mmCIF file of C-alpha atoms in Angstrom:
data_model
loop_
_atom_site.group_PDB
_atom_site.id
_atom_site.type_symbol
_atom_site.label_atom_id
_atom_site.label_comp_id
_atom_site.label_asym_id
_atom_site.label_seq_id
_atom_site.Cartn_x
_atom_site.Cartn_y
_atom_site.Cartn_z
ATOM 1 C CA MET J 641 172.447 -66.884 177.378
ATOM 2 C CA THR J 642 169.339 -65.149 176.092
ATOM 3 C CA ARG J 643 167.275 -68.291 175.539
ATOM 4 C CA PHE J 644 165.029 -67.463 178.511
ATOM 5 C CA ILE J 645 164.318 -64.015 177.043
ATOM 6 C CA HIS J 646 163.220 -65.522 173.716
ATOM 7 C CA ASP J 647 161.187 -68.203 175.511
ATOM 8 C CA GLN J 648 159.318 -65.519 177.436
ATOM 9 C CA PHE J 649 158.757 -63.536 174.244
ATOM 10 C CA ALA J 650 157.344 -66.605 172.473
ATOM 11 C CA LYS J 651 154.942 -67.307 175.346
ATOM 12 C CA GLN J 652 153.725 -63.706 175.515
ATOM 13 C CA TYR J 653 153.472 -63.517 171.723
ATOM 14 C CA LEU J 654 151.372 -66.682 171.430
ATOM 15 C CA LYS J 655 149.194 -65.643 174.364
ATOM 16 C CA GLU J 656 148.514 -62.239 172.782
ATOM 17 C CA LEU J 657 147.570 -63.767 169.433
ATOM 18 C CA LEU J 658 145.473 -66.647 170.776
ATOM 19 C CA THR J 659 143.550 -64.875 173.578
ATOM 20 C CA PRO J 660 140.815 -63.568 171.228
ATOM 21 C CA LEU J 661 140.240 -67.172 170.109
ATOM 22 C CA GLY J 662 140.120 -68.884 173.495
ATOM 23 C CA ASN J 663 141.552 -69.286 176.976
ATOM 24 C CA VAL J 664 145.335 -69.214 177.186
ATOM 25 C CA GLU J 665 147.606 -70.223 180.053
ATOM 26 C CA THR J 666 151.372 -69.833 179.995
ATOM 27 C CA SER J 667 153.802 -71.755 182.213
ATOM 28 C CA ARG J 668 150.959 -74.014 183.327
ATOM 29 C CA ASP J 669 151.927 -76.474 186.081
ATOM 30 C CA ILE J 670 151.131 -80.130 185.448
ATOM 31 C CA ALA J 671 150.716 -83.056 187.796
ATOM 32 C CA GLY J 672 153.562 -85.367 188.719
ATOM 33 C CA GLU J 673 157.056 -83.933 188.901
ATOM 34 C CA VAL J 674 157.402 -80.170 188.775
ATOM 35 C CA ARG J 675 157.098 -79.298 185.079
ATOM 36 C CA GLN J 676 155.379 -76.594 183.110
ATOM 37 C CA ILE J 677 153.699 -76.317 179.742
ATOM 38 C CA ASP J 678 154.824 -73.262 177.806
ATOM 39 C CA VAL J 679 151.389 -72.414 176.362
ATOM 40 C CA PHE J 680 148.087 -74.200 176.950
ATOM 41 C CA PHE J 681 145.169 -73.171 174.730
ATOM 42 C CA ALA J 682 141.446 -73.966 174.871
ATOM 43 C CA PRO J 683 139.281 -72.458 172.087
ATOM 44 C CA LYS J 684 136.221 -70.327 172.813
ATOM 45 C CA ALA J 685 132.846 -71.417 171.503
ATOM 46 C CA GLU J 686 132.526 -67.953 169.951
ATOM 47 C CA PRO J 687 135.955 -66.376 169.348
ATOM 48 C CA ASP J 688 136.346 -62.601 169.327
ATOM 49 C CA VAL J 689 137.874 -62.669 165.843
ATOM 50 C CA GLU J 690 137.762 -65.055 162.913
ATOM 51 C CA PRO J 691 140.576 -67.621 163.469
ATOM 52 C CA THR J 692 141.486 -67.571 159.769
ATOM 53 C CA VAL J 693 143.124 -64.151 160.221
ATOM 54 C CA LEU J 694 145.965 -65.985 161.980
ATOM 55 C CA GLY J 695 146.425 -68.434 159.123
ATOM 56 C CA ILE J 696 148.084 -71.673 160.230
ATOM 57 C CA LEU J 697 148.125 -70.529 163.856
ATOM 58 C CA GLY J 698 144.367 -70.037 163.634
ATOM 59 C CA GLN J 699 144.072 -73.551 162.178
ATOM 60 C CA ILE J 700 145.987 -74.883 165.177
ATOM 61 C CA ALA J 701 143.667 -72.941 167.497
ATOM 62 C CA ALA J 702 140.589 -74.766 166.227
ATOM 63 C CA LYS J 703 141.120 -77.409 168.941
ATOM 64 C CA PRO J 704 142.692 -77.595 172.430
ATOM 65 C CA ALA J 705 146.438 -77.305 172.078
ATOM 66 C CA VAL J 706 149.720 -77.469 173.947
ATOM 67 C CA LEU J 707 152.325 -75.255 172.270
ATOM 68 C CA GLU J 708 156.034 -75.592 172.991
ATOM 69 C CA PRO J 709 158.118 -72.987 171.108
ATOM 70 C CA PHE J 710 161.905 -73.392 170.904
ATOM 71 C CA ARG J 711 164.435 -70.686 170.091
ATOM 72 C CA SER J 712 167.125 -73.208 169.081
ATOM 73 C CA PRO J 713 166.558 -76.354 166.998
ATOM 74 C CA VAL J 714 164.634 -78.843 169.125
ATOM 75 C CA GLN J 715 166.567 -81.916 170.265
ATOM 76 C CA ALA J 716 165.346 -85.494 170.665
ATOM 77 C CA GLY J 717 165.336 -85.306 174.453
ATOM 78 C CA GLU J 718 163.290 -82.119 174.348
ATOM 79 C CA ILE J 719 160.718 -83.730 172.047
ATOM 80 C CA ARG J 720 160.412 -86.659 174.453
ATOM 81 C CA SER J 721 160.027 -84.229 177.355
ATOM 82 C CA CYS J 722 157.225 -82.409 175.493
ATOM 83 C CA LEU J 723 155.484 -85.717 174.833
ATOM 84 C CA GLY J 724 155.774 -86.588 178.513
ATOM 85 C CA LYS J 725 154.084 -83.326 179.469
ATOM 86 C CA LEU J 726 151.363 -83.910 176.889
ATOM 87 C CA PHE J 727 150.616 -87.367 178.315
ATOM 88 C CA ASP J 728 150.410 -85.863 181.812
ATOM 89 C CA VAL J 729 147.796 -83.414 180.497
ATOM 90 C CA HIS J 730 145.859 -86.244 178.867
ATOM 91 C CA ALA J 731 145.941 -88.162 182.149
ATOM 92 C CA GLU J 732 144.615 -85.087 183.937
ATOM 93 C CA TYR J 733 141.713 -84.855 181.469
ATOM 94 C CA GLU J 734 140.921 -88.525 182.004
ATOM 95 C CA ARG J 735 140.997 -88.196 185.814
ATOM 96 C CA ILE J 736 138.527 -85.320 185.618
ATOM 97 C CA ALA J 737 136.269 -87.329 183.315
ATOM 98 C CA THR J 738 136.359 -90.300 185.706
ATOM 99 C CA ARG J 739 135.580 -88.071 188.674
ATOM 100 C CA ASP J 740 132.614 -86.546 186.843
ATOM 101 C CA ASN J 741 131.497 -89.959 185.582
ATOM 102 C CA THR J 742 131.834 -88.849 181.951
ATOM 103 C CA ARG J 743 133.928 -89.938 178.997
ATOM 104 C CA ILE J 744 136.509 -87.810 177.231
ATOM 105 C CA ALA J 745 136.466 -88.074 173.443
ATOM 106 C CA GLU J 746 139.802 -88.631 171.738
ATOM 107 C CA ALA J 747 139.161 -85.558 169.586
ATOM 108 C CA ASP J 748 138.832 -83.399 172.717
ATOM 109 C CA LEU J 749 142.301 -84.229 174.029
ATOM 110 C CA PRO J 750 144.834 -81.432 173.414
ATOM 111 C CA GLN J 751 147.237 -81.695 170.481
ATOM 112 C CA LEU J 752 150.937 -80.983 171.032
ATOM 113 C CA TRP J 753 152.592 -78.510 168.659
ATOM 114 C CA ILE J 754 156.378 -78.244 168.860
ATOM 115 C CA LEU J 755 157.568 -75.041 167.162
ATOM 116 C CA SER J 756 161.232 -75.230 166.162
ATOM 117 C CA PRO J 757 163.218 -72.757 164.005
ATOM 118 C CA THR J 758 164.790 -75.691 162.141
ATOM 119 C CA VAL J 759 164.441 -79.484 162.259
ATOM 120 C CA SER J 760 166.697 -82.008 160.564
ATOM 121 C CA ASP J 761 165.359 -84.769 158.332
ATOM 122 C CA ALA J 762 167.018 -87.310 160.622
ATOM 123 C CA MET J 763 165.174 -85.921 163.638
ATOM 124 C CA LEU J 764 161.825 -86.075 161.844
ATOM 125 C CA ALA J 765 162.500 -89.614 160.648
ATOM 126 C CA GLY J 766 163.499 -90.688 164.144
ATOM 127 C CA PHE J 767 160.079 -89.745 165.481
ATOM 128 C CA GLY J 768 158.184 -90.992 162.437
ATOM 129 C CA ALA J 769 156.984 -87.447 161.697
ATOM 130 C CA ILE J 770 155.400 -87.087 158.256
ATOM 131 C CA PRO J 771 153.684 -84.231 156.385
ATOM 132 C CA GLU J 772 149.967 -84.020 155.600
ATOM 133 C CA PRO J 773 150.016 -81.973 152.378
ATOM 134 C CA GLU J 774 146.296 -82.451 151.800
ATOM 135 C CA ASN J 775 145.482 -80.526 154.996
ATOM 136 C CA TRP J 776 148.584 -78.578 156.015
ATOM 137 C CA VAL J 777 151.318 -76.521 154.379
ATOM 138 C CA SER J 778 154.873 -77.790 153.994
ATOM 139 C CA GLY J 779 156.895 -77.649 157.186
ATOM 140 C CA VAL J 780 154.187 -79.233 159.385
ATOM 141 C CA TYR J 781 154.918 -82.841 160.389
ATOM 142 C CA PHE J 782 152.697 -85.207 162.374
ATOM 143 C CA LEU J 783 153.772 -88.053 164.616
ATOM 144 C CA SER J 784 151.651 -91.221 164.825
ATOM 145 C CA PRO J 785 147.972 -90.226 165.173
ATOM 146 C CA SER J 786 147.517 -91.706 168.645
ATOM 147 C CA LEU J 787 150.346 -89.557 169.977
ATOM 148 C CA LYS J 788 148.425 -86.381 169.043
ATOM 149 C CA ALA J 789 151.626 -84.463 168.380
ATOM 150 C CA ALA J 790 153.164 -82.437 165.565
ATOM 151 C CA ILE J 791 156.443 -80.688 164.846
ATOM 152 C CA ILE J 792 156.535 -77.451 162.870
ATOM 153 C CA ALA J 793 159.841 -76.735 161.119
ATOM 154 C CA ILE J 794 159.483 -72.960 160.848
ATOM 155 C CA HIS J 795 162.281 -72.593 158.273
ATOM 156 C CA GLN J 796 160.333 -74.848 155.888
ATOM 157 C CA LEU J 797 157.067 -72.905 156.045
ATOM 158 C CA PRO J 798 156.176 -71.200 152.750
ATOM 159 C CA ARG J 799 156.508 -67.422 152.712
ATOM 160 C CA THR J 800 152.785 -66.648 152.652
ATOM 161 C CA PRO J 801 150.459 -64.495 154.779
ATOM 162 C CA GLU J 802 149.031 -67.697 156.314
ATOM 163 C CA THR J 803 152.378 -68.617 157.895
ATOM 164 C CA LEU J 804 153.467 -65.099 158.926
ATOM 165 C CA TRP J 805 152.505 -65.347 162.589
ATOM 166 C CA LEU J 806 154.532 -68.530 163.054
ATOM 167 C CA ARG J 807 157.530 -67.308 161.051
ATOM 168 C CA VAL J 808 157.920 -64.407 163.506
ATOM 169 C CA LEU J 809 159.093 -67.109 165.949
ATOM 170 C CA GLY J 810 161.818 -68.279 163.565
ATOM 171 C CA LYS J 811 165.488 -67.295 163.530
ATOM 172 C CA GLY J 812 167.845 -65.402 161.256
ATOM 173 C CA ASN J 813 166.593 -64.492 157.793
ATOM 174 C CA VAL J 814 163.266 -66.270 158.336
ATOM 175 C CA GLN J 815 162.465 -64.038 161.301
ATOM 176 C CA LYS J 816 163.817 -60.923 159.578
ATOM 177 C CA GLN J 817 161.561 -61.486 156.568
ATOM 178 C CA ALA J 818 158.561 -62.071 158.817
ATOM 179 C CA ILE J 819 159.232 -58.847 160.740
ATOM 180 C CA ALA J 820 159.437 -56.931 157.453
ATOM 181 C CA GLU J 821 156.079 -58.421 156.372
ATOM 182 C CA LEU J 822 154.567 -57.644 159.776
ATOM 183 C CA ARG J 823 155.636 -54.031 159.427
ATOM 184 C CA GLU J 824 153.882 -53.782 156.050
ATOM 185 C CA LEU J 825 150.519 -55.049 157.301
ATOM 186 C CA PRO J 826 147.661 -52.510 157.291
ATOM 187 C CA SER J 827 147.687 -50.352 160.412
ATOM 188 C CA ASP J 828 144.177 -51.547 161.272
ATOM 189 C CA ASN J 829 145.197 -55.217 161.366
ATOM 190 C CA PHE J 830 143.807 -56.671 164.597
ATOM 191 C CA PHE J 831 147.103 -58.280 165.717
ATOM 192 C CA ARG J 832 149.758 -56.072 164.108
ATOM 193 C CA LEU J 833 150.158 -53.531 166.917
ATOM 194 C CA SER J 834 150.255 -56.157 169.682
ATOM 195 C CA ALA J 835 152.918 -58.165 167.856
ATOM 196 C CA LEU J 836 155.026 -55.072 167.201
ATOM 197 C CA GLU J 837 154.778 -53.953 170.830
ATOM 198 C CA LEU J 838 156.090 -57.335 171.971
ATOM 199 C CA LEU J 839 158.948 -57.099 169.471
ATOM 200 C CA TYR J 840 159.772 -53.592 170.751
ATOM 201 C CA ASN J 841 159.898 -54.985 174.280
ATOM 202 C CA LEU J 842 162.112 -57.857 173.142
ATOM 203 C CA ARG J 843 164.518 -55.416 171.527
ATOM 204 C CA THR J 844 164.678 -53.290 174.676
ATOM 205 C CA ILE J 845 165.407 -56.315 176.873
ATOM 206 C CA LEU J 846 168.079 -57.693 174.542
ATOM 207 C CA GLU J 847 169.727 -54.293 174.234
ATOM 208 C CA VAL J 848 170.628 -54.084 177.915
ATOM 209 C CA ARG J 849 172.122 -57.582 178.014
ATOM 210 C CA GLN J 850 175.869 -58.043 177.811
ATOM 211 C CA ASP J 851 175.838 -61.697 176.696
ATOM 212 C CA ILE J 852 173.929 -61.476 173.406
ATOM 213 C CA ASP J 853 175.186 -63.427 170.400
ATOM 214 C CA ARG J 854 175.552 -62.386 166.768
ATOM 215 C CA GLU J 855 171.980 -63.361 165.860
ATOM 216 C CA ASP J 856 170.578 -61.268 168.699
ATOM 217 C CA ARG J 857 172.728 -58.311 167.659
ATOM 218 C CA GLU J 858 171.363 -58.633 164.134
ATOM 219 C CA LEU J 859 167.828 -58.867 165.514
ATOM 220 C CA ILE J 860 168.353 -55.636 167.459
ATOM 221 C CA MET J 861 169.526 -53.941 164.262
ATOM 222 C CA GLU J 862 166.513 -55.321 162.361
ATOM 223 C CA LEU J 863 164.063 -54.033 164.961
ATOM 224 C CA SER J 864 165.717 -50.640 165.366
ATOM 225 C CA PRO J 865 163.941 -48.874 162.447
ATOM 226 C CA LEU J 866 160.591 -50.105 163.772
ATOM 227 C CA TYR J 867 161.488 -48.981 167.266
ATOM 228 C CA LEU J 868 162.651 -45.570 166.117
ATOM 229 C CA GLN J 869 159.552 -45.132 163.934
ATOM 230 C CA ARG J 870 157.402 -45.912 166.944
ATOM 231 C CA LEU J 871 159.234 -43.295 169.014
ATOM 232 C CA GLU J 872 158.963 -40.742 166.233
ATOM 233 C CA ASP J 873 155.221 -41.422 165.896
ATOM 234 C CA ALA J 874 154.851 -40.941 169.624
ATOM 235 C CA THR J 875 156.848 -37.735 169.364
ATOM 236 C CA GLN J 876 154.611 -36.431 166.580
ATOM 237 C CA ARG J 877 151.594 -37.129 168.759
ATOM 238 C CA GLY J 878 153.390 -35.266 171.507
ATOM 239 C CA ILE J 879 153.924 -32.323 169.174
ATOM 240 C CA GLN J 880 150.225 -32.215 168.339
ATOM 241 C CA GLN J 881 149.305 -32.463 171.995
ATOM 242 C CA GLY J 882 151.868 -29.805 172.793
ATOM 243 C CA ILE J 883 150.411 -27.517 170.144
ATOM 244 C CA GLN J 884 146.896 -28.003 171.456
ATOM 245 C CA ARG J 885 148.004 -27.484 175.030
ATOM 246 C CA GLY J 886 150.109 -24.515 174.001
ATOM 247 C CA ILE J 887 147.145 -22.969 172.153
ATOM 248 C CA GLN J 888 144.905 -23.377 175.171
ATOM 249 C CA GLU J 889 147.506 -22.006 177.536
ATOM 250 C CA GLY J 890 148.346 -19.235 175.100
ATOM 251 C CA ILE J 891 144.695 -18.282 174.710
ATOM 252 C CA GLN J 892 144.263 -18.096 178.463
ATOM 253 C CA GLU J 893 147.435 -16.051 178.850
ATOM 254 C CA GLY J 894 146.415 -13.890 175.930
ATOM 255 C CA ILE J 895 142.970 -13.270 177.371
ATOM 256 C CA GLN J 896 144.497 -12.203 180.671
ATOM 257 C CA GLU J 897 146.971 -9.907 178.945
ATOM 258 C CA GLY J 898 144.231 -8.671 176.656
ATOM 259 C CA LEU J 899 141.946 -7.880 179.543
ATOM 260 C CA GLN J 900 144.643 -5.816 181.208
ATOM 261 C CA ARG J 901 145.444 -4.013 177.990
ATOM 262 C CA GLY J 902 141.763 -3.709 177.216
ATOM 263 C CA ILE J 903 141.221 -1.483 180.223
ATOM 264 C CA GLN J 904 143.212 1.189 178.436
ATOM 265 C CA GLU J 905 142.753 0.318 174.732
ATOM 266 C CA GLY J 906 139.350 -1.283 174.558
ATOM 267 C CA MET J 907 138.529 -4.688 175.983
ATOM 268 C CA GLN J 908 137.395 -6.425 172.795
ATOM 269 C CA GLU J 909 140.375 -5.410 170.694
ATOM 270 C CA GLY J 910 142.787 -6.312 173.475
ATOM 271 C CA MET J 911 141.291 -9.774 173.965
ATOM 272 C CA GLN J 912 141.457 -10.486 170.233
ATOM 273 C CA GLN J 913 145.095 -9.476 169.970
ATOM 274 C CA GLY J 914 145.954 -11.404 173.117
ATOM 275 C CA MET J 915 144.323 -14.599 171.827
ATOM 276 C CA GLN J 916 146.165 -14.387 168.500
ATOM 277 C CA GLN J 917 149.466 -13.743 170.191
ATOM 278 C CA GLY J 918 148.881 -16.581 172.654
ATOM 279 C CA MET J 919 147.994 -19.046 169.900
ATOM 280 C CA GLN J 920 151.160 -18.212 167.984
ATOM 281 C CA GLN J 921 153.292 -18.581 171.094
ATOM 282 C CA GLY J 922 151.581 -21.872 171.975
ATOM 283 C CA ILE J 923 152.118 -23.358 168.515
ATOM 284 C CA GLN J 924 155.766 -22.338 168.484
ATOM 285 C CA ARG J 925 156.276 -23.735 171.962
ATOM 286 C CA GLY J 926 154.654 -27.065 171.064
ATOM 287 C CA ILE J 927 156.650 -27.461 167.843
ATOM 288 C CA GLN J 928 159.889 -26.569 169.605
ATOM 289 C CA GLN J 929 159.300 -29.072 172.399
ATOM 290 C CA GLY J 930 158.372 -31.769 169.896
ATOM 291 C CA MET J 931 161.447 -31.225 167.742
ATOM 292 C CA GLU J 932 163.674 -31.314 170.790
ATOM 293 C CA GLN J 933 162.105 -34.643 171.755
ATOM 294 C CA VAL J 934 162.719 -36.021 168.253
ATOM 295 C CA GLN J 935 166.393 -35.089 168.496
ATOM 296 C CA ARG J 936 166.735 -36.619 171.961
ATOM 297 C CA THR J 937 165.048 -39.816 170.758
ATOM 298 C CA LYS J 938 167.285 -40.098 167.706
ATOM 299 C CA ARG J 939 170.400 -39.446 169.768
ATOM 300 C CA LEU J 940 169.517 -42.260 172.180
ATOM 301 C CA MET J 941 168.827 -44.601 169.272
ATOM 302 C CA VAL J 942 172.089 -43.770 167.465
ATOM 303 C CA GLU J 943 174.109 -44.195 170.654
ATOM 304 C CA SER J 944 172.376 -47.516 171.312
ATOM 305 C CA LEU J 945 173.069 -48.823 167.783
ATOM 306 C CA LEU J 946 176.720 -47.765 167.920
ATOM 307 C CA GLN J 947 177.164 -49.466 171.274
ATOM 308 C CA VAL J 948 175.543 -52.687 170.083
ATOM 309 C CA LYS J 949 177.657 -52.652 166.910
ATOM 310 C CA PHE J 950 181.048 -51.659 168.339
ATOM 311 C CA GLY J 951 180.799 -52.443 172.060
ATOM 312 C CA GLU J 952 181.695 -48.914 173.154
ATOM 313 C CA ILE J 953 181.547 -45.381 171.786
ATOM 314 C CA ASP J 954 185.004 -43.847 171.633
ATOM 315 C CA GLU J 955 185.972 -40.311 170.647
ATOM 316 C CA GLU J 956 185.902 -40.997 166.891
ATOM 317 C CA LEU J 957 182.442 -42.551 167.010
ATOM 318 C CA THR J 958 181.188 -39.726 169.220
ATOM 319 C CA GLN J 959 182.025 -37.256 166.438
ATOM 320 C CA ILE J 960 179.652 -38.906 163.952
ATOM 321 C CA ILE J 961 176.613 -38.974 166.262
ATOM 322 C CA GLU J 962 175.475 -35.465 165.339
ATOM 323 C CA PRO J 963 175.509 -36.019 161.552
ATOM 324 C CA LEU J 964 173.859 -39.419 162.010
ATOM 325 C CA ILE J 965 170.845 -38.049 163.880
ATOM 326 C CA LEU J 966 170.118 -35.714 160.971
ATOM 327 C CA LEU J 967 169.316 -38.749 158.764
ATOM 328 C CA GLU J 968 166.074 -40.721 158.392
ATOM 329 C CA ALA J 969 165.599 -43.790 160.597
ATOM 330 C CA LEU J 970 166.083 -46.376 157.828
ATOM 331 C CA GLU J 971 169.161 -44.559 156.531
ATOM 332 C CA ILE J 972 170.664 -44.554 160.031
ATOM 333 C CA THR J 973 170.368 -48.317 160.438
ATOM 334 C CA ARG J 974 171.628 -48.934 156.877
ATOM 335 C CA ILE J 975 174.746 -46.830 157.388
ATOM 336 C CA ILE J 976 175.551 -48.338 160.783
ATOM 337 C CA GLN J 977 175.764 -51.747 159.069
ATOM 338 C CA LEU J 978 179.071 -50.512 157.595
ATOM 339 C CA ASP J 979 182.294 -51.539 159.297
ATOM 340 C CA ARG J 980 184.099 -48.986 161.430
ATOM 341 C CA THR J 981 186.517 -47.787 158.745
ATOM 342 C CA GLU J 982 183.786 -47.300 156.119
ATOM 343 C CA LEU J 983 181.506 -45.599 158.619
ATOM 344 C CA LEU J 984 184.112 -43.056 159.697
ATOM 345 C CA ALA J 985 185.278 -42.507 156.125
ATOM 346 C CA ARG J 986 181.741 -41.764 154.973
ATOM 347 C CA PHE J 987 181.413 -38.849 157.332
ATOM 348 C CA ASP J 988 184.936 -37.631 156.726
ATOM 349 C CA MET J 989 184.010 -37.368 153.018
ATOM 350 C CA SER J 990 180.718 -35.637 153.809
ATOM 351 C CA LYS J 991 182.599 -33.054 155.825
ATOM 352 C CA ASN J 992 185.405 -32.719 153.278
ATOM 353 C CA PRO J 993 183.938 -33.388 149.818
ATOM 354 C CA PRO J 994 186.483 -33.833 147.029
ATOM 355 C CA GLU J 995 187.056 -30.866 144.775
ATOM 356 C CA SER J 996 185.540 -31.124 141.312
#
């Protein structure tokens, strides 16, 4: 099962997003029997960024919060367990207040937020969970006020920028759509890069597992263009660095060669020719190394996608790796969605086009 992997991703994801707004603890131990809170959040008096940039998640982060994300639809027993942990936290707050001879205001007690990919109407009715449309978007349901708890049905959240950061924790098409929207955010978005890095890590971890289900396989395929684009961007930076390093090395080599030649032909002319020759060699060397890295990166990605899709790479699939790596990243992932027969036929036709 990969539930633990997704649980860890959700904790890291929420911690990364909420840290600029306050103090975040993951897997926090609570008093009583050995239990842990997934994410405990306490807002800063002066957050590093405006909470509204996180939409609904920023609205949640306005007050102390206990967040319990679930990869699969939350069950009644799990909701009761979350409530039990919340009450233990409340009791801890009250003990501290008694020890310090102070009073804890009801508004200062943490609110429980259960994040579930889907929730049935029967489950919501069983816990008396109701919406608050005047204050919250659809998909957010509150239990009785004194319980200080809410359930968020991620699949019911409207597809708006305000819900994006929560929809990333959904499943299936909801998560796919959120990832596509995340990818399209401006590159200078404060949280975009951190979220993408965590998704890249999730993909890498899932890829090496042997027990992933269909949804996880589809998630790997969905994240593959992003992952490959990231590698290609890194490769392009490597090319630029290689060119710069090659120019510097080439200049130094050229100067040395030029100095030697300059003894016979004139020092200044020799140095000039040597520098030009060195720069050309350095640029060519950097470009060549970068292109080789691009090809290696694409080959690894194609092999990975084929293995995830078909389980193993046999002789027939091996023969289409070379033509696949010549394509753009998005085209690669689109074509690999084909079934085996269509995939092999496509490249048979490209190698043997019909006569006109």
